[in-house]
Amino acid sequence: MSHEEERKLLDEARQGEVLEMPNNESTDKKVKKVYLESYGCQMNFADSEIVASILAKDGYITTKNIDESDVVFLNTCAIRDNAEQKIRNRLRDFQKIKKRNPGMIVGMLGCMAERLKHNVLEEEKSVDLVVGPDAYRDLPNLIKEVEGGHKSVNVLLSREETYADINPVRLDSNGVSAFISIMRGCDNMCSFCVVPFTRGRERSRDPHSIIKEAQELVNNGYKEVTLLGQNVDSYKWTEEDSEEKVNFSQLLKIVAAIDSSLRVRFSTSHPKDMTDDVLYAMAEHHNICDYIHLPVQSGSSRLLDLMNRGYTREWYQERIDSIRRIIPGCGISTDIITGFCSESDEDHQETLEVMRYSGYDFAYMFKYSERPNTAAAKKLTDDVPEAVKQKRLEDVIKMQHDLSFESNKIDLGKTFEVLIEGTSKRSAEKLYGRSSQSKVVVFPKGDHQKGDYVHVKITDCTSGTLIGEVVHPSTPRLQSTKK
Ligand code: SF4
């Protein structure tokens, strides 16, 4: 991208056009209420905010009281079988609630809706509406169809839809940090994963709309944004009139330039696509947080090949080396699957070795759950006994507990800049926030409050939390975002 193009985008960012949050009080029509329950990944929570905005334009306000709602939406996850079981159980509750609120409309949104499509209506009698992740604009029409007595479905996937023009309604927000989805879908086709089938092909969102959304969050007092995508490293946008291209490292820098007091995070990275450019962009900008979520899934190159992950153990470890070299002290987390098809004890040992090598601060760890219609379900056998999957999961959880504790012990005596997110769940006298490395830090509240930056000296820790004292409130942020 030429300097001129970057200048144009940066100037736009700095101008910061202010957009009004949709007014939820519709004057002429009865205020209709929607109750939203979200499950699964951050993308789904961000999508629920898109849904709330689309319905706000149709006179709906969101409510947390299910009994007063006209419409109830479950935004579902299909990543593992137990995620879907959880939804089916929840629908049992809705059946009872629906009995005492006859007119209530129940809708299933998200990945389970997309995976099961019309079958949901046969299998779940309490459901009136089934809508996939790319069809939320159609919600007002579909609700009217149900009000007209017809159960309705729209599970069309799109190659264009990014909801770029939709201004999310922030739900359950702490007013400090917010998600911004920068792309939708995934082209990677990992053999165990349903996402490419439930969220469709990859498409990146217009960077202008991303900047507008981030600027509006800054104008509304937010201090942190997390840029979301199934694989943010493959973000790429081509300007229509100029063929200029914007890739992920450039987008990161542009968003970071909006305001030096805005922290920028992102998720999820992919080891095969993550470039050093992204790492240098992080190293150069103090407000791009020093934290990367880099799913490894397995430490065995043989299994990584069966998973169609597109990298080997050696490639992955080289990525970890680059992170450690370019951003010393960077926080790293990962995803791990135990018991994938044909996983041997040796493969499992290799996973434990890569965990030790990478020194993760945190990990999401699961047993392999075969998903229908995935390449693994079609071509491989889910042959690792449940008890072995469970034992290996326990090994991985134990390893991660030790790694997290080790990593936190290294931080004893150090001072970190912390963005305060709220009051500690354990004590009203304590506040919590996260360091740039995404570690949770708890400290006495003093006269500090949510949204403040403070410097905290670490005096104690557990495997999950750093504990400390505020040594001084943060000096006003430097104008420049450069480190
Ligand atoms: S990168 Fe792989 S695991 Fe992640 S969403 Fe895409 S297909 Fe699924």
PDB file of N, CA and C in Angstrom, residues 255-314:
ATOM      1  N   VAL A 255      -5.339   0.332  12.506  1.00  0.00           N
ATOM      2  CA  VAL A 255      -6.243   0.383  13.670  1.00  0.00           C
ATOM      3  C   VAL A 255      -5.485   0.926  14.883  1.00  0.00           C
ATOM      4  N   ALA A 256      -4.212   0.520  15.026  1.00  0.00           N
ATOM      5  CA  ALA A 256      -3.409   1.002  16.163  1.00  0.00           C
ATOM      6  C   ALA A 256      -3.214   2.513  16.093  1.00  0.00           C
ATOM      7  N   ALA A 257      -3.210   3.062  14.864  1.00  0.00           N
ATOM      8  CA  ALA A 257      -2.960   4.503  14.689  1.00  0.00           C
ATOM      9  C   ALA A 257      -4.157   5.354  15.067  1.00  0.00           C
ATOM     10  N   ILE A 258      -5.302   4.724  15.264  1.00  0.00           N
ATOM     11  CA  ILE A 258      -6.519   5.504  15.561  1.00  0.00           C
ATOM     12  C   ILE A 258      -6.346   6.289  16.858  1.00  0.00           C
ATOM     13  N   ASP A 259      -5.808   5.638  17.897  1.00  0.00           N
ATOM     14  CA  ASP A 259      -5.670   6.315  19.188  1.00  0.00           C
ATOM     15  C   ASP A 259      -4.673   5.559  20.056  1.00  0.00           C
ATOM     16  N   SER A 260      -3.680   6.256  20.579  1.00  0.00           N
ATOM     17  CA  SER A 260      -2.607   5.547  21.302  1.00  0.00           C
ATOM     18  C   SER A 260      -3.128   4.941  22.611  1.00  0.00           C
ATOM     19  N   SER A 261      -4.283   5.384  23.101  1.00  0.00           N
ATOM     20  CA  SER A 261      -4.795   4.785  24.346  1.00  0.00           C
ATOM     21  C   SER A 261      -5.766   3.640  24.043  1.00  0.00           C
ATOM     22  N   LEU A 262      -5.867   3.248  22.792  1.00  0.00           N
ATOM     23  CA  LEU A 262      -6.708   2.102  22.423  1.00  0.00           C
ATOM     24  C   LEU A 262      -5.830   0.875  22.286  1.00  0.00           C
ATOM     25  N   ARG A 263      -6.083  -0.128  23.131  1.00  0.00           N
ATOM     26  CA  ARG A 263      -5.343  -1.392  22.994  1.00  0.00           C
ATOM     27  C   ARG A 263      -5.952  -2.174  21.843  1.00  0.00           C
ATOM     28  N   VAL A 264      -5.068  -2.841  21.075  1.00  0.00           N
ATOM     29  CA  VAL A 264      -5.534  -3.648  19.941  1.00  0.00           C
ATOM     30  C   VAL A 264      -5.111  -5.091  20.161  1.00  0.00           C
ATOM     31  N   ARG A 265      -6.094  -5.994  20.161  1.00  0.00           N
ATOM     32  CA  ARG A 265      -5.828  -7.436  20.263  1.00  0.00           C
ATOM     33  C   ARG A 265      -6.428  -8.093  19.027  1.00  0.00           C
ATOM     34  N   PHE A 266      -6.091  -9.353  18.804  1.00  0.00           N
ATOM     35  CA  PHE A 266      -6.680 -10.061  17.663  1.00  0.00           C
ATOM     36  C   PHE A 266      -6.717 -11.560  17.934  1.00  0.00           C
ATOM     37  N   SER A 267      -7.618 -12.261  17.263  1.00  0.00           N
ATOM     38  CA  SER A 267      -7.755 -13.729  17.383  1.00  0.00           C
ATOM     39  C   SER A 267      -8.622 -14.242  16.258  1.00  0.00           C
ATOM     40  N   THR A 268      -8.267 -15.275  15.575  1.00  0.00           N
ATOM     41  CA  THR A 268      -7.301 -16.311  15.905  1.00  0.00           C
ATOM     42  C   THR A 268      -6.248 -16.359  14.797  1.00  0.00           C
ATOM     43  N   SER A 269      -4.990 -16.613  15.177  1.00  0.00           N
ATOM     44  CA  SER A 269      -3.907 -16.708  14.196  1.00  0.00           C
ATOM     45  C   SER A 269      -3.786 -18.135  13.690  1.00  0.00           C
ATOM     46  N   HIS A 270      -3.112 -18.305  12.550  1.00  0.00           N
ATOM     47  CA  HIS A 270      -2.893 -19.654  12.021  1.00  0.00           C
ATOM     48  C   HIS A 270      -1.400 -19.835  11.767  1.00  0.00           C
ATOM     49  N   PRO A 271      -0.798 -20.875  12.335  1.00  0.00           N
ATOM     50  CA  PRO A 271       0.666 -21.045  12.228  1.00  0.00           C
ATOM     51  C   PRO A 271       1.194 -21.050  10.798  1.00  0.00           C
ATOM     52  N   LYS A 272       0.400 -21.555   9.855  1.00  0.00           N
ATOM     53  CA  LYS A 272       0.932 -21.652   8.485  1.00  0.00           C
ATOM     54  C   LYS A 272       0.906 -20.304   7.784  1.00  0.00           C
ATOM     55  N   ASP A 273       0.065 -19.376   8.276  1.00  0.00           N
ATOM     56  CA  ASP A 273      -0.071 -18.076   7.580  1.00  0.00           C
ATOM     57  C   ASP A 273       0.517 -16.902   8.352  1.00  0.00           C
ATOM     58  N   MET A 274       0.844 -17.096   9.649  1.00  0.00           N
ATOM     59  CA  MET A 274       1.316 -15.958  10.446  1.00  0.00           C
ATOM     60  C   MET A 274       2.710 -15.516   9.980  1.00  0.00           C
ATOM     61  N   THR A 275       2.834 -14.249   9.537  1.00  0.00           N
ATOM     62  CA  THR A 275       4.109 -13.750   8.995  1.00  0.00           C
ATOM     63  C   THR A 275       4.873 -12.951  10.038  1.00  0.00           C
ATOM     64  N   ASP A 276       6.163 -12.748   9.781  1.00  0.00           N
ATOM     65  CA  ASP A 276       6.957 -11.893  10.671  1.00  0.00           C
ATOM     66  C   ASP A 276       6.489 -10.445  10.596  1.00  0.00           C
ATOM     67  N   ASP A 277       5.870 -10.053   9.451  1.00  0.00           N
ATOM     68  CA  ASP A 277       5.354  -8.679   9.345  1.00  0.00           C
ATOM     69  C   ASP A 277       4.378  -8.375  10.478  1.00  0.00           C
ATOM     70  N   VAL A 278       3.531  -9.371  10.784  1.00  0.00           N
ATOM     71  CA  VAL A 278       2.572  -9.174  11.878  1.00  0.00           C
ATOM     72  C   VAL A 278       3.334  -9.004  13.200  1.00  0.00           C
ATOM     73  N   LEU A 279       4.377  -9.803  13.384  1.00  0.00           N
ATOM     74  CA  LEU A 279       5.141  -9.734  14.632  1.00  0.00           C
ATOM     75  C   LEU A 279       5.867  -8.385  14.740  1.00  0.00           C
ATOM     76  N   TYR A 280       6.416  -7.898  13.614  1.00  0.00           N
ATOM     77  CA  TYR A 280       7.094  -6.589  13.658  1.00  0.00           C
ATOM     78  C   TYR A 280       6.093  -5.465  13.904  1.00  0.00           C
ATOM     79  N   ALA A 281       4.895  -5.587  13.325  1.00  0.00           N
ATOM     80  CA  ALA A 281       3.867  -4.558  13.576  1.00  0.00           C
ATOM     81  C   ALA A 281       3.547  -4.518  15.074  1.00  0.00           C
ATOM     82  N   MET A 282       3.488  -5.695  15.694  1.00  0.00           N
ATOM     83  CA  MET A 282       3.220  -5.754  17.141  1.00  0.00           C
ATOM     84  C   MET A 282       4.385  -5.139  17.908  1.00  0.00           C
ATOM     85  N   ALA A 283       5.612  -5.504  17.481  1.00  0.00           N
ATOM     86  CA  ALA A 283       6.810  -5.024  18.196  1.00  0.00           C
ATOM     87  C   ALA A 283       6.932  -3.506  18.096  1.00  0.00           C
ATOM     88  N   GLU A 284       6.472  -2.954  16.976  1.00  0.00           N
ATOM     89  CA  GLU A 284       6.632  -1.502  16.753  1.00  0.00           C
ATOM     90  C   GLU A 284       5.555  -0.662  17.451  1.00  0.00           C
ATOM     91  N   HIS A 285       4.404  -1.250  17.768  1.00  0.00           N
ATOM     92  CA  HIS A 285       3.298  -0.453  18.312  1.00  0.00           C
ATOM     93  C   HIS A 285       2.996  -0.872  19.745  1.00  0.00           C
ATOM     94  N   HIS A 286       3.217   0.031  20.722  1.00  0.00           N
ATOM     95  CA  HIS A 286       3.001  -0.397  22.118  1.00  0.00           C
ATOM     96  C   HIS A 286       1.529  -0.680  22.368  1.00  0.00           C
ATOM     97  N   ASN A 287       0.623  -0.113  21.583  1.00  0.00           N
ATOM     98  CA  ASN A 287      -0.797  -0.386  21.887  1.00  0.00           C
ATOM     99  C   ASN A 287      -1.343  -1.601  21.130  1.00  0.00           C
ATOM    100  N   ILE A 288      -0.490  -2.297  20.351  1.00  0.00           N
ATOM    101  CA  ILE A 288      -0.890  -3.623  19.858  1.00  0.00           C
ATOM    102  C   ILE A 288      -0.351  -4.602  20.900  1.00  0.00           C
ATOM    103  N   CYS A 289      -1.267  -5.291  21.562  1.00  0.00           N
ATOM    104  CA  CYS A 289      -0.877  -6.087  22.731  1.00  0.00           C
ATOM    105  C   CYS A 289       0.068  -7.233  22.372  1.00  0.00           C
ATOM    106  N   ASP A 290       0.969  -7.512  23.315  1.00  0.00           N
ATOM    107  CA  ASP A 290       1.974  -8.591  23.125  1.00  0.00           C
ATOM    108  C   ASP A 290       1.360  -9.926  23.488  1.00  0.00           C
ATOM    109  N   TYR A 291       0.406 -10.374  22.710  1.00  0.00           N
ATOM    110  CA  TYR A 291      -0.274 -11.638  22.984  1.00  0.00           C
ATOM    111  C   TYR A 291      -0.756 -12.258  21.672  1.00  0.00           C
ATOM    112  N   ILE A 292      -0.499 -13.549  21.533  1.00  0.00           N
ATOM    113  CA  ILE A 292      -0.934 -14.266  20.320  1.00  0.00           C
ATOM    114  C   ILE A 292      -1.589 -15.586  20.708  1.00  0.00           C
ATOM    115  N   HIS A 293      -2.774 -15.843  20.120  1.00  0.00           N
ATOM    116  CA  HIS A 293      -3.404 -17.157  20.287  1.00  0.00           C
ATOM    117  C   HIS A 293      -3.056 -17.956  19.041  1.00  0.00           C
ATOM    118  N   LEU A 294      -2.184 -18.967  19.200  1.00  0.00           N
ATOM    119  CA  LEU A 294      -1.659 -19.724  18.046  1.00  0.00           C
ATOM    120  C   LEU A 294      -1.953 -21.215  18.217  1.00  0.00           C
ATOM    121  N   PRO A 295      -3.164 -21.643  17.757  1.00  0.00           N
ATOM    122  CA  PRO A 295      -3.553 -23.055  17.937  1.00  0.00           C
ATOM    123  C   PRO A 295      -2.544 -24.011  17.309  1.00  0.00           C
ATOM    124  N   VAL A 296      -2.108 -24.992  18.047  1.00  0.00           N
ATOM    125  CA  VAL A 296      -1.206 -26.033  17.537  1.00  0.00           C
ATOM    126  C   VAL A 296      -2.004 -27.318  17.249  1.00  0.00           C
ATOM    127  N   GLN A 297      -2.968 -27.636  18.039  1.00  0.00           N
ATOM    128  CA  GLN A 297      -3.849 -28.805  17.936  1.00  0.00           C
ATOM    129  C   GLN A 297      -3.141 -30.114  18.289  1.00  0.00           C
ATOM    130  N   SER A 298      -1.927 -30.356  17.699  1.00  0.00           N
ATOM    131  CA  SER A 298      -1.155 -31.548  18.053  1.00  0.00           C
ATOM    132  C   SER A 298       0.333 -31.244  17.867  1.00  0.00           C
ATOM    133  N   GLY A 299       1.193 -32.021  18.554  1.00  0.00           N
ATOM    134  CA  GLY A 299       2.631 -31.825  18.400  1.00  0.00           C
ATOM    135  C   GLY A 299       3.241 -32.813  17.429  1.00  0.00           C
ATOM    136  N   SER A 300       2.388 -33.703  16.904  1.00  0.00           N
ATOM    137  CA  SER A 300       2.885 -34.747  15.998  1.00  0.00           C
ATOM    138  C   SER A 300       2.676 -34.332  14.542  1.00  0.00           C
ATOM    139  N   SER A 301       3.762 -34.249  13.782  1.00  0.00           N
ATOM    140  CA  SER A 301       3.642 -33.861  12.361  1.00  0.00           C
ATOM    141  C   SER A 301       2.786 -34.860  11.592  1.00  0.00           C
ATOM    142  N   ARG A 302       2.837 -36.140  12.005  1.00  0.00           N
ATOM    143  CA  ARG A 302       2.003 -37.150  11.313  1.00  0.00           C
ATOM    144  C   ARG A 302       0.529 -36.813  11.509  1.00  0.00           C
ATOM    145  N   LEU A 303       0.144 -36.451  12.755  1.00  0.00           N
ATOM    146  CA  LEU A 303      -1.258 -36.109  13.016  1.00  0.00           C
ATOM    147  C   LEU A 303      -1.615 -34.766  12.382  1.00  0.00           C
ATOM    148  N   LEU A 304      -0.683 -33.815  12.393  1.00  0.00           N
ATOM    149  CA  LEU A 304      -0.971 -32.507  11.792  1.00  0.00           C
ATOM    150  C   LEU A 304      -1.293 -32.673  10.304  1.00  0.00           C
ATOM    151  N   ASP A 305      -0.628 -33.671   9.690  1.00  0.00           N
ATOM    152  CA  ASP A 305      -0.919 -33.949   8.275  1.00  0.00           C
ATOM    153  C   ASP A 305      -2.319 -34.533   8.130  1.00  0.00           C
ATOM    154  N   LEU A 306      -2.683 -35.481   9.021  1.00  0.00           N
ATOM    155  CA  LEU A 306      -4.036 -36.077   8.975  1.00  0.00           C
ATOM    156  C   LEU A 306      -5.098 -35.016   9.294  1.00  0.00           C
ATOM    157  N   MET A 307      -4.724 -34.035  10.082  1.00  0.00           N
ATOM    158  CA  MET A 307      -5.661 -32.954  10.428  1.00  0.00           C
ATOM    159  C   MET A 307      -5.740 -31.905   9.315  1.00  0.00           C
ATOM    160  N   ASN A 308      -4.836 -32.047   8.312  1.00  0.00           N
ATOM    161  CA  ASN A 308      -4.757 -31.064   7.219  1.00  0.00           C
ATOM    162  C   ASN A 308      -4.505 -29.650   7.751  1.00  0.00           C
ATOM    163  N   ARG A 309      -3.604 -29.553   8.733  1.00  0.00           N
ATOM    164  CA  ARG A 309      -3.315 -28.233   9.341  1.00  0.00           C
ATOM    165  C   ARG A 309      -2.350 -27.413   8.495  1.00  0.00           C
ATOM    166  N   GLY A 310      -1.608 -28.064   7.581  1.00  0.00           N
ATOM    167  CA  GLY A 310      -0.767 -27.268   6.680  1.00  0.00           C
ATOM    168  C   GLY A 310       0.578 -26.851   7.261  1.00  0.00           C
ATOM    169  N   TYR A 311       0.974 -27.448   8.370  1.00  0.00           N
ATOM    170  CA  TYR A 311       2.328 -27.187   8.890  1.00  0.00           C
ATOM    171  C   TYR A 311       2.796 -28.417   9.652  1.00  0.00           C
ATOM    172  N   THR A 312       4.127 -28.423   9.924  1.00  0.00           N
ATOM    173  CA  THR A 312       4.717 -29.521  10.687  1.00  0.00           C
ATOM    174  C   THR A 312       5.080 -29.018  12.083  1.00  0.00           C
ATOM    175  N   ARG A 313       5.483 -29.939  12.949  1.00  0.00           N
ATOM    176  CA  ARG A 313       5.922 -29.543  14.298  1.00  0.00           C
ATOM    177  C   ARG A 313       7.093 -28.574  14.193  1.00  0.00           C
ATOM    178  N   GLU A 314       8.033 -28.884  13.312  1.00  0.00           N
ATOM    179  CA  GLU A 314       9.223 -28.036  13.161  1.00  0.00           C
ATOM    180  C   GLU A 314       8.826 -26.626  12.707  1.00  0.00           C
TER     181      GLU A 314
END
